[in-house]
PDB file of C-alpha atoms and ligand atoms in Angstrom:
ATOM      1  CA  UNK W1281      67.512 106.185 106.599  1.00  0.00           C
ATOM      2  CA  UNK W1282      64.906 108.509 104.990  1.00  0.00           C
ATOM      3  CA  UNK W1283      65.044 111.906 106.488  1.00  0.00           C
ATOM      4  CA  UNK W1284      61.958 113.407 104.944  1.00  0.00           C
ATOM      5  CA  UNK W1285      59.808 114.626 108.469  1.00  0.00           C
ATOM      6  CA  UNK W1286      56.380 114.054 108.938  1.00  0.00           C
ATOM      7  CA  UNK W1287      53.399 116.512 108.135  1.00  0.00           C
ATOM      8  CA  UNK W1288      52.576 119.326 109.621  1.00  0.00           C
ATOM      9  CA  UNK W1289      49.547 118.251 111.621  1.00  0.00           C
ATOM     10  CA  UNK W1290      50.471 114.676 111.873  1.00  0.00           C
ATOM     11  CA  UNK W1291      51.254 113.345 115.936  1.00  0.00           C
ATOM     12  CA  UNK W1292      54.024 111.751 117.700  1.00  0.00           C
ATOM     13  CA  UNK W1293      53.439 110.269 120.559  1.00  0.00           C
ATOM     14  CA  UNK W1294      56.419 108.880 122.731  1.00  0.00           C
ATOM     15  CA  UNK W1295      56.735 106.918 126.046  1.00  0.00           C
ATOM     16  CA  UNK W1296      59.767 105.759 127.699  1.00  0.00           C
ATOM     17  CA  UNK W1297      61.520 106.435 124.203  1.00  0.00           C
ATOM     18  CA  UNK W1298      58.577 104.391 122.317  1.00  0.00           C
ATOM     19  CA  UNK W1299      56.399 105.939 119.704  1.00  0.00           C
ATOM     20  CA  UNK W1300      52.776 104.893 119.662  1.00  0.00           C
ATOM     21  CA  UNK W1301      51.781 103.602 116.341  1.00  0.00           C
ATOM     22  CA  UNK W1302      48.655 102.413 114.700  1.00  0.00           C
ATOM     23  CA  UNK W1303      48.709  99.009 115.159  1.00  0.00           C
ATOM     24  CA  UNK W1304      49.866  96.403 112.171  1.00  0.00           C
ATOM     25  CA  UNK W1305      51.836  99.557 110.405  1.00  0.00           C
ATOM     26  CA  UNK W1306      54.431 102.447 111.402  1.00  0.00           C
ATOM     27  CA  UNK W1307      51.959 105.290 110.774  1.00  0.00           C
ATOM     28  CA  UNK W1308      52.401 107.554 114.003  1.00  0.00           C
ATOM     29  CA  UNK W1309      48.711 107.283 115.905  1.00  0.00           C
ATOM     30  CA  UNK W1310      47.632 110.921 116.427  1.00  0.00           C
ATOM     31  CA  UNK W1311      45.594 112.850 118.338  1.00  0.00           C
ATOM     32  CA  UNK W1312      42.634 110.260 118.398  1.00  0.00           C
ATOM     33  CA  UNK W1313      44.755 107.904 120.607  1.00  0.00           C
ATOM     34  CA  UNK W1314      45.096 110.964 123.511  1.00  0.00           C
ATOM     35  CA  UNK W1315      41.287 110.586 125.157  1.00  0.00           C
ATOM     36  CA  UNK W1316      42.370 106.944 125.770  1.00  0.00           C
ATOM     37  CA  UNK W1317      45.742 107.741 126.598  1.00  0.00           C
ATOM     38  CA  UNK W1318      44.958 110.244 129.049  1.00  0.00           C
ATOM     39  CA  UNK W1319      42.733 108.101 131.393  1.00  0.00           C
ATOM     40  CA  UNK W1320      45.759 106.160 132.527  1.00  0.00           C
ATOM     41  CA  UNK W1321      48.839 108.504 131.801  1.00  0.00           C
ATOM     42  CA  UNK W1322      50.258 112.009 132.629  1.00  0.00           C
ATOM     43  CA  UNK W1323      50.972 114.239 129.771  1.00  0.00           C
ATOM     44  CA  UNK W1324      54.693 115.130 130.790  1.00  0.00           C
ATOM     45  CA  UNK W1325      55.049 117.447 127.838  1.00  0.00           C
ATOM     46  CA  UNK W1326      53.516 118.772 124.264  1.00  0.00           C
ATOM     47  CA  UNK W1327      54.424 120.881 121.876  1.00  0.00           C
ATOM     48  CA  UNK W1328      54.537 121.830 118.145  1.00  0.00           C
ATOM     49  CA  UNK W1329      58.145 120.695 116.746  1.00  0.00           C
ATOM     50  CA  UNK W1330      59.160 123.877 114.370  1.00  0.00           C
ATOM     51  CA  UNK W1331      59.548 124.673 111.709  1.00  0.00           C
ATOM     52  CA  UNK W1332      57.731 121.656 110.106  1.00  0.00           C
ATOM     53  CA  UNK W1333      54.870 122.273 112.059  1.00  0.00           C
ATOM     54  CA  UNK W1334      54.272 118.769 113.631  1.00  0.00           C
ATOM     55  CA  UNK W1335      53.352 117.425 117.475  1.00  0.00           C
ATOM     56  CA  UNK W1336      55.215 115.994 119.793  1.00  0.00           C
ATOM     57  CA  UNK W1337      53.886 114.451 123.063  1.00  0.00           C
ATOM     58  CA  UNK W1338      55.477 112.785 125.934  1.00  0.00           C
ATOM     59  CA  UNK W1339      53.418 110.521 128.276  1.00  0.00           C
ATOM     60  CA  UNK W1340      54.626 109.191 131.778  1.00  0.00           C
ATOM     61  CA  UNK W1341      55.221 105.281 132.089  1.00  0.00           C
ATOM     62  CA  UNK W1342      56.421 102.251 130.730  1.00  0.00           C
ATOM     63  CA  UNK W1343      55.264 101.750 127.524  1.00  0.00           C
ATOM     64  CA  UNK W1344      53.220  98.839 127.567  1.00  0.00           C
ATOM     65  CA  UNK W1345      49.262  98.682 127.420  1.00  0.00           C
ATOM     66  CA  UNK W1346      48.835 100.828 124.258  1.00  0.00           C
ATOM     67  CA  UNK W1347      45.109 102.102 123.946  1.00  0.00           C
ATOM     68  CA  UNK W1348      43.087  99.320 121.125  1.00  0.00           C
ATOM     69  CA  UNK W1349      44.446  99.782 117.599  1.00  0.00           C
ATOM     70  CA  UNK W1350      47.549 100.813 118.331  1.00  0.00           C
ATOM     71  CA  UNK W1351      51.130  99.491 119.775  1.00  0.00           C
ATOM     72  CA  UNK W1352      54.402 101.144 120.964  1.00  0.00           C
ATOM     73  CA  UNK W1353      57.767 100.717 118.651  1.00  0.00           C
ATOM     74  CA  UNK W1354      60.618 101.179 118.947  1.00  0.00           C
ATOM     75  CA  UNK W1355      62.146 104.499 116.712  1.00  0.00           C
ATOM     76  CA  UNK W1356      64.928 101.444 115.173  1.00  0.00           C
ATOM     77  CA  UNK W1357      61.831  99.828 113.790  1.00  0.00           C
ATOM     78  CA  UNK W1358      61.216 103.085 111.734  1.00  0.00           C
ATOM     79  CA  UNK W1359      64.647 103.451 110.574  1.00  0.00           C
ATOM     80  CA  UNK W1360      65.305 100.029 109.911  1.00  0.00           C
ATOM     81  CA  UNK W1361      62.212  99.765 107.639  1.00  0.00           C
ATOM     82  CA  UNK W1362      63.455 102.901 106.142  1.00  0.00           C
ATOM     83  CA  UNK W1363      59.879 104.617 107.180  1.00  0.00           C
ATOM     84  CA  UNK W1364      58.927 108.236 105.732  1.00  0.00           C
ATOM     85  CA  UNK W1365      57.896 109.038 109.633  1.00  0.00           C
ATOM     86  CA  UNK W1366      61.096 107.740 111.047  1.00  0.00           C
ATOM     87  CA  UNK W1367      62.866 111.274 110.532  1.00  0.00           C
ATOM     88  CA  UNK W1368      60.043 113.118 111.953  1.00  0.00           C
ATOM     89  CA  UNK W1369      60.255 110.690 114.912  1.00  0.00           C
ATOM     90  CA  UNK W1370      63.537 111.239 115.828  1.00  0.00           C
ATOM     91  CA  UNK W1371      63.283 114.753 116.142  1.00  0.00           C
ATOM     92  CA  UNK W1372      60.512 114.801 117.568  1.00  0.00           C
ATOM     93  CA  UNK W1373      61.940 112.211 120.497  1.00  0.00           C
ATOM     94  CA  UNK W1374      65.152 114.107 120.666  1.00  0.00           C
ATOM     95  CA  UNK W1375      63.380 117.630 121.328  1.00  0.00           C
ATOM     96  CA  UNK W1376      61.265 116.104 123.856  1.00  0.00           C
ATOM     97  CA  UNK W1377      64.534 114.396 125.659  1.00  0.00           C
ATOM     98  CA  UNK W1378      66.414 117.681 125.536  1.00  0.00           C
ATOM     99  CA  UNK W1379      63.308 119.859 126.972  1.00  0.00           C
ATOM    100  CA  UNK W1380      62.984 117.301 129.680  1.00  0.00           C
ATOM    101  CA  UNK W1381      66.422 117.905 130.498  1.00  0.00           C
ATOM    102  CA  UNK W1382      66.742 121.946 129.950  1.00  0.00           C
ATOM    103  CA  UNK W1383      63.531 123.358 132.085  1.00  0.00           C
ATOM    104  CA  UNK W1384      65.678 125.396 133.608  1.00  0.00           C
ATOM    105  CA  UNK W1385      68.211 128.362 132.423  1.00  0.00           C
ATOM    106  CA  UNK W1386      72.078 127.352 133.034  1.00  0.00           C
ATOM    107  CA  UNK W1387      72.929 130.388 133.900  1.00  0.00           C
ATOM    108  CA  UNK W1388      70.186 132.085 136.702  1.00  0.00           C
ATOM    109  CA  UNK W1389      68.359 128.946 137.355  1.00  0.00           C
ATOM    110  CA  UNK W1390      65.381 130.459 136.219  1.00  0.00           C
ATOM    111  CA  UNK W1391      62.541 128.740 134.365  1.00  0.00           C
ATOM    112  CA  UNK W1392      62.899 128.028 130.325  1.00  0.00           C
ATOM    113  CA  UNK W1393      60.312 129.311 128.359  1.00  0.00           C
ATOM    114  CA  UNK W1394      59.781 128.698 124.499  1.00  0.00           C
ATOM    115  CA  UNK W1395      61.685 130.930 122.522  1.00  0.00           C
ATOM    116  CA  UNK W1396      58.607 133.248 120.677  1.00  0.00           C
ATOM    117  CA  UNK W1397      60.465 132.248 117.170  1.00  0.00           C
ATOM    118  CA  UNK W1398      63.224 130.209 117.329  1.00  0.00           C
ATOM    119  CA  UNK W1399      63.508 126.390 117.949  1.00  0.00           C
ATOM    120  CA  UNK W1400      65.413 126.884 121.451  1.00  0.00           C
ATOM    121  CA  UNK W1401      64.540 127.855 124.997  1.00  0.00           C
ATOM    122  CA  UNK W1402      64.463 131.514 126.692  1.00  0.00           C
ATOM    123  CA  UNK W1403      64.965 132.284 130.023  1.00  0.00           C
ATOM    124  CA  UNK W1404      62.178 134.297 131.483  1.00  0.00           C
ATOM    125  CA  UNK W1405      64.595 135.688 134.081  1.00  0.00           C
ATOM    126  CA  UNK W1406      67.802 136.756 132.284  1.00  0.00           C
ATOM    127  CA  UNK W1407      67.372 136.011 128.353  1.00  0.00           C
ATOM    128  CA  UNK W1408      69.526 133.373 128.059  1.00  0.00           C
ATOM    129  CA  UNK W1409      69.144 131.473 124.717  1.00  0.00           C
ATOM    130  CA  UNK W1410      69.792 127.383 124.736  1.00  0.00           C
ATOM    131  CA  UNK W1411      69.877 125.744 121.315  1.00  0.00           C
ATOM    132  CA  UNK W1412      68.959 121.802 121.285  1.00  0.00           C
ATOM    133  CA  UNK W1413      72.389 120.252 121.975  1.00  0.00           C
ATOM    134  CA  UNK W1414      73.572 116.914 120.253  1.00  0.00           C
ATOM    135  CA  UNK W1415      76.356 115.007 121.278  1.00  0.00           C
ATOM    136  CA  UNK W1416      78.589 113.837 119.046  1.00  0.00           C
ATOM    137  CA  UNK W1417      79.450 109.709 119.138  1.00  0.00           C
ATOM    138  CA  UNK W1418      82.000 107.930 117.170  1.00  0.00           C
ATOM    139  CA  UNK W1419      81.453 104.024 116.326  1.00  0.00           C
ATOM    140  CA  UNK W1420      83.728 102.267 113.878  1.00  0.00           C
ATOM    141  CA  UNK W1421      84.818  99.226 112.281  1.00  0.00           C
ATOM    142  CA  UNK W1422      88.042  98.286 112.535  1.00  0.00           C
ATOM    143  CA  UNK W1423      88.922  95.759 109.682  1.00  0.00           C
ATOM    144  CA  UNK W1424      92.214  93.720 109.597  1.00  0.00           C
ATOM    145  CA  UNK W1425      92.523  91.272 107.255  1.00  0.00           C
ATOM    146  CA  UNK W1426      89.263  90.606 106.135  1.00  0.00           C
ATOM    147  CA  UNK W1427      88.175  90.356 109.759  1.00  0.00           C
ATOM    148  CA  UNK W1428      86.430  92.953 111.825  1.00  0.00           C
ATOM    149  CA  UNK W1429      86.552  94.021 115.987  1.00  0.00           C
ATOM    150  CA  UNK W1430      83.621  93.608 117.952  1.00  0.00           C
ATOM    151  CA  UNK W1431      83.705  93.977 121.544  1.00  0.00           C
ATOM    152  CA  UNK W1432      80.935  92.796 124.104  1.00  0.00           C
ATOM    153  CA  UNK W1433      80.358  95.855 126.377  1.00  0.00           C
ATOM    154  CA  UNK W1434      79.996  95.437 130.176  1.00  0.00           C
ATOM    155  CA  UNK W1435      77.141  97.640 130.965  1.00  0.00           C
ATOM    156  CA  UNK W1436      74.931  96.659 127.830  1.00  0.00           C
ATOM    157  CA  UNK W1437      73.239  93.118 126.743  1.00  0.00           C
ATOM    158  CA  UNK W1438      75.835  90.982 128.147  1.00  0.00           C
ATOM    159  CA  UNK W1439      75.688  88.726 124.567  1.00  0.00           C
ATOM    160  CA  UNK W1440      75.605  91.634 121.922  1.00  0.00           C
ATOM    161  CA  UNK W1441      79.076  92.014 120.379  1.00  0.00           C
ATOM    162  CA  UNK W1442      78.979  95.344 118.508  1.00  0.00           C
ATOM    163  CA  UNK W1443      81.110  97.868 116.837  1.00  0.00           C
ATOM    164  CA  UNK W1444      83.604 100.326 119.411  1.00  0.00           C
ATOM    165  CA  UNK W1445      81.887 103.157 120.047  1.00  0.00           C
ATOM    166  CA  UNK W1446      82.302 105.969 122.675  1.00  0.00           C
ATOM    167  CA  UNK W1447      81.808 109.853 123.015  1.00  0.00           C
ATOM    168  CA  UNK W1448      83.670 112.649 121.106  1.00  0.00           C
ATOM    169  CA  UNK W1449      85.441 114.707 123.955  1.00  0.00           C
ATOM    170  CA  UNK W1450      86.065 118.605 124.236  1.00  0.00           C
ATOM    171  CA  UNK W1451      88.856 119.399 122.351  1.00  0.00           C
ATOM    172  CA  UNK W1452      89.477 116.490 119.949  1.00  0.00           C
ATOM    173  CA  UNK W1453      88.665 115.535 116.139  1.00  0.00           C
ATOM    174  CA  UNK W1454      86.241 112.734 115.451  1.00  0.00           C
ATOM    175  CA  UNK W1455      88.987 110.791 114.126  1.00  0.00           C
ATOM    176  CA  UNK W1456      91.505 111.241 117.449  1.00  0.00           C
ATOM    177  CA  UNK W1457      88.522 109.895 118.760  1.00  0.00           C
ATOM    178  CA  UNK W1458      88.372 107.106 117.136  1.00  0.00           C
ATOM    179  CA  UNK W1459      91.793 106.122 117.448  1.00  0.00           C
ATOM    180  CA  UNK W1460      92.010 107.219 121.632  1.00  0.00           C
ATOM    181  CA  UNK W1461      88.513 105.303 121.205  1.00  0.00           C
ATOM    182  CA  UNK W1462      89.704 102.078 119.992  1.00  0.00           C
ATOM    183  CA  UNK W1463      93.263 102.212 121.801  1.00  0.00           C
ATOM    184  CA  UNK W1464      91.650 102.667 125.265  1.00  0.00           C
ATOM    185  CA  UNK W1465      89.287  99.939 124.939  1.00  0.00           C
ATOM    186  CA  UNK W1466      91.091  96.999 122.860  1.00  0.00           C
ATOM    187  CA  UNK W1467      94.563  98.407 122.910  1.00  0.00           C
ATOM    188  CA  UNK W1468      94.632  98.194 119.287  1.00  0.00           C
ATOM    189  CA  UNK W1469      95.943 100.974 117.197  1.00  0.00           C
ATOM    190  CA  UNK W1470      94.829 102.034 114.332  1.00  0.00           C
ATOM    191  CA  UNK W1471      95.001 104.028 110.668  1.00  0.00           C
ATOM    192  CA  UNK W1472      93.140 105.019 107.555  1.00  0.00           C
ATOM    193  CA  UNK W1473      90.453 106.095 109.928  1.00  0.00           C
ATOM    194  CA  UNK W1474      88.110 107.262 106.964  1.00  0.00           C
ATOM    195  CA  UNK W1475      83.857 108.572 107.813  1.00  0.00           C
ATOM    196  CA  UNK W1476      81.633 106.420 106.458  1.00  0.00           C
ATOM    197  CA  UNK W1477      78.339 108.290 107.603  1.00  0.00           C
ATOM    198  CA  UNK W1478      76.219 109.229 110.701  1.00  0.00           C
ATOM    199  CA  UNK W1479      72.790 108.866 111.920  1.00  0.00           C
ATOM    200  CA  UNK W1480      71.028 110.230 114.644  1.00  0.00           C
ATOM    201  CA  UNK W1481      69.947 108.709 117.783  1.00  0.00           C
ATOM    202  CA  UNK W1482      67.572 109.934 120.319  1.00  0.00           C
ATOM    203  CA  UNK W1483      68.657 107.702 123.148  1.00  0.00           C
ATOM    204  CA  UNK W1484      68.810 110.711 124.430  1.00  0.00           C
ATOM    205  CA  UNK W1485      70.504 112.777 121.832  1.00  0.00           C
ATOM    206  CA  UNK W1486      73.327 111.216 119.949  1.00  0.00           C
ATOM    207  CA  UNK W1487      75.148 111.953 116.368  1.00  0.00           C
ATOM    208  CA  UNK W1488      76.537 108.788 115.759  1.00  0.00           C
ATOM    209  CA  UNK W1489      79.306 109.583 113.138  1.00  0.00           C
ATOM    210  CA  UNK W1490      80.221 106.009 111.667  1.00  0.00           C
ATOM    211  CA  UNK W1491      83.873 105.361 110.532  1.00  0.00           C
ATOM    212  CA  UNK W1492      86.315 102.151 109.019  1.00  0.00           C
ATOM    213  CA  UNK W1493      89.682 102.062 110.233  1.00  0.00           C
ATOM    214  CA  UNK W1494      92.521  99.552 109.615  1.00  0.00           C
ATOM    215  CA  UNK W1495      94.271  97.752 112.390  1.00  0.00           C
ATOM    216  CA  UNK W1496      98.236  99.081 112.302  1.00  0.00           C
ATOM    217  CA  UNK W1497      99.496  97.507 115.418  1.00  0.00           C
ATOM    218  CA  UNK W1498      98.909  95.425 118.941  1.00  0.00           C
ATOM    219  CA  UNK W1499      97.238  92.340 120.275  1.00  0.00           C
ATOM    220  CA  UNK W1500      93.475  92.610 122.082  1.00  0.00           C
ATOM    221  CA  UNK W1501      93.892  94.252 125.317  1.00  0.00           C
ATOM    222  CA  UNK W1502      90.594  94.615 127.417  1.00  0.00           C
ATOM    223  CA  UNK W1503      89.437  97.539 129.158  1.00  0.00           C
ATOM    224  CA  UNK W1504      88.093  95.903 132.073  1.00  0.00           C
ATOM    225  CA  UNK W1505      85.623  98.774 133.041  1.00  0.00           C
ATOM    226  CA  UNK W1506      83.972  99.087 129.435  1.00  0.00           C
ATOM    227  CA  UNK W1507      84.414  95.179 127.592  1.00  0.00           C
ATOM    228  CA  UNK W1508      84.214  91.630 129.087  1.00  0.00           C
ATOM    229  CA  UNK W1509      84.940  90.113 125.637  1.00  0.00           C
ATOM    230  CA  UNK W1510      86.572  91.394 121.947  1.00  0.00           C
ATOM    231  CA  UNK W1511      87.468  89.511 119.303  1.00  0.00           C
ATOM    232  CA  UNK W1512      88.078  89.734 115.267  1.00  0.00           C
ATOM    233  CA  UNK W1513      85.152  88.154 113.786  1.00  0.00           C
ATOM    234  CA  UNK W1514      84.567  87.334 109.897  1.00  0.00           C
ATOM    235  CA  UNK W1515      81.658  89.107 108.951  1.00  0.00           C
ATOM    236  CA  UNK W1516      80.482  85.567 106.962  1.00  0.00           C
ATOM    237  CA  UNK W1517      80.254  84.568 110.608  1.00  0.00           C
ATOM    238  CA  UNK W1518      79.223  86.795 113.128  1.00  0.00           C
ATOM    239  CA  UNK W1519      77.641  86.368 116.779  1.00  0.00           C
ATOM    240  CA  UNK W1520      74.840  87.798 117.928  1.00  0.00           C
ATOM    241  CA  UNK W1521      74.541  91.944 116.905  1.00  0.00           C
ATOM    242  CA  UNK W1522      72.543  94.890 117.415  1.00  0.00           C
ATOM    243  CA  UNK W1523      69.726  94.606 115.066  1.00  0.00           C
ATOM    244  CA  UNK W1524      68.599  96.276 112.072  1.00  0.00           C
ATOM    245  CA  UNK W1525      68.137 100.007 112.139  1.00  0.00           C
ATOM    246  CA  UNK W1526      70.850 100.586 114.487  1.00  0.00           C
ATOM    247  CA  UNK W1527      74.133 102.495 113.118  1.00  0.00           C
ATOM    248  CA  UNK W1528      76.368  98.816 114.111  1.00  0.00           C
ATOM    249  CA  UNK W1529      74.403  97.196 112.110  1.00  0.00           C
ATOM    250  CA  UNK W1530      74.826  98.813 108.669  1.00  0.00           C
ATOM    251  CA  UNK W1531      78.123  99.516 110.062  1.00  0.00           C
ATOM    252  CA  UNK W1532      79.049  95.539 110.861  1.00  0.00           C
ATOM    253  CA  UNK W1533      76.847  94.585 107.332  1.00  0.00           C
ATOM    254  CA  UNK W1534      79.329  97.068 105.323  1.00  0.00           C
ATOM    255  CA  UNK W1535      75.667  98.742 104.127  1.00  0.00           C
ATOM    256  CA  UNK W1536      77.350 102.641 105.389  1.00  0.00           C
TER     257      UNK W1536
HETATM  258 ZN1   ZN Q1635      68.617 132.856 133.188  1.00  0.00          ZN
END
């Protein structure tokens, strides 16, 4: 995906992880969608993302019923289509996910307030600083002869088959997490684990660091709790994936 973030001036606009675009195009809508906007919808949160200077807005709702001229997409959409906003956007969707989440200082429980310089919040109580956290997510593709794993995950769109995936824990390397990752889930182990690249994702604040691994050893064994289905698949015929502008599918498509 592009990474190059959006004007300073220019608007995002987000509701329930949507951004509001101008309608036939990906060009974020700006402030001349917000009189509209505002007679049906609270403002849960704005704010100028730093340093590039931009605006980022979160409305309450579902995002449906976009004011005339413009529609709700998904941030995929922008990154799929390889946008020059789609950077911007996921910053600017991340922030607001991680203020939503941080109003309040860990340490006092006293309100956040803006830091006066920095990116980060300040508690007016005690002065405690909080940075933007990410959290770092493995997903990889384990090949074995000319086949790759895809596993069907309980909790998500019960026919999606996509690549493992799960969350780098305290204390471990990205690539003991892909291995624990893989062996938990399909009891499959594996080697070569090599990185293959990472994207963001602000669902709510992911680094999704892609990797390829071979299959060394063991026959599919389900987790029960996390996959009702995994199987090698040849990627000349593949079932039904997460779709472009996700990490899985550049991952599955060999395109990272
Ligand atoms: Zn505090």
């Amino acid at each position: 995906m592009t990474v190059a973030m959006g004007a300073a001036g220019s608007h995002y606009i987000f509701c329930d992880g949507q951004l509001l675009v101008r309608a036939g195009g990906l060009e974020p809508a700006g402030e001349e969608a917000l009189p509209e906007l505002r007679k049906t919808r609270e403002i849960l949160d704005s704010f100028t993302v730093r340093p590039q200077g931009f605006l980022a807005t979160g409305v309450f709702g579902a995002a449906e019923d976009p004011p005339p001229g413009f529609a709700w997409v998904r941030v995929r959409v922008l990154i799929g289509a390889e946008s020059p906003w789609a950077g911007a956007a996921c910053r600017a969707l991340g922030m607001l996910n991680w203020r939503a989440t941080h109003r309040f200082c860990g340490v006092c429980g006293g309100p956040m307030e803006e830091h006066p310089v920095e990116m980060a919040g300040k508690c007016a109580a005690c002065g405690h600083v909080e940075y933007p956290a990410i959290s770092p997510a493995v997903i990889v593709r384990v090949e074995k002869e000319g086949k790759i794993l895809l596993g069907r995950h309980v909790q998500r769109i019960p026919d999606l088959y996509t690549c493992l995936a799960g969350y780098v824990e305290v204390g471990e390397s990205a690539e003991e997490c892909v291995r624990r990752e893989v062996r938990e889930e399909a009891g499959i182990e594996v080697s070569g684990v090599r990185y293959a690249g990472s994207q963001h994702w602000p669902y709510p604040n992911q680094l999704m660091l892609a990797f390829v691994a071979q299959w060394k050893s063991g026959d599919i064994r389900l987790q029960p709790e996390e996959l009702s289905d995994a199987q090698w698949f040849d990627p000349s015929d593949l079932p039904n994936i997460p779709p472009e502008g996700s990490v899985a599918y550049r991952l599955i498509h060999g395109l990272i």
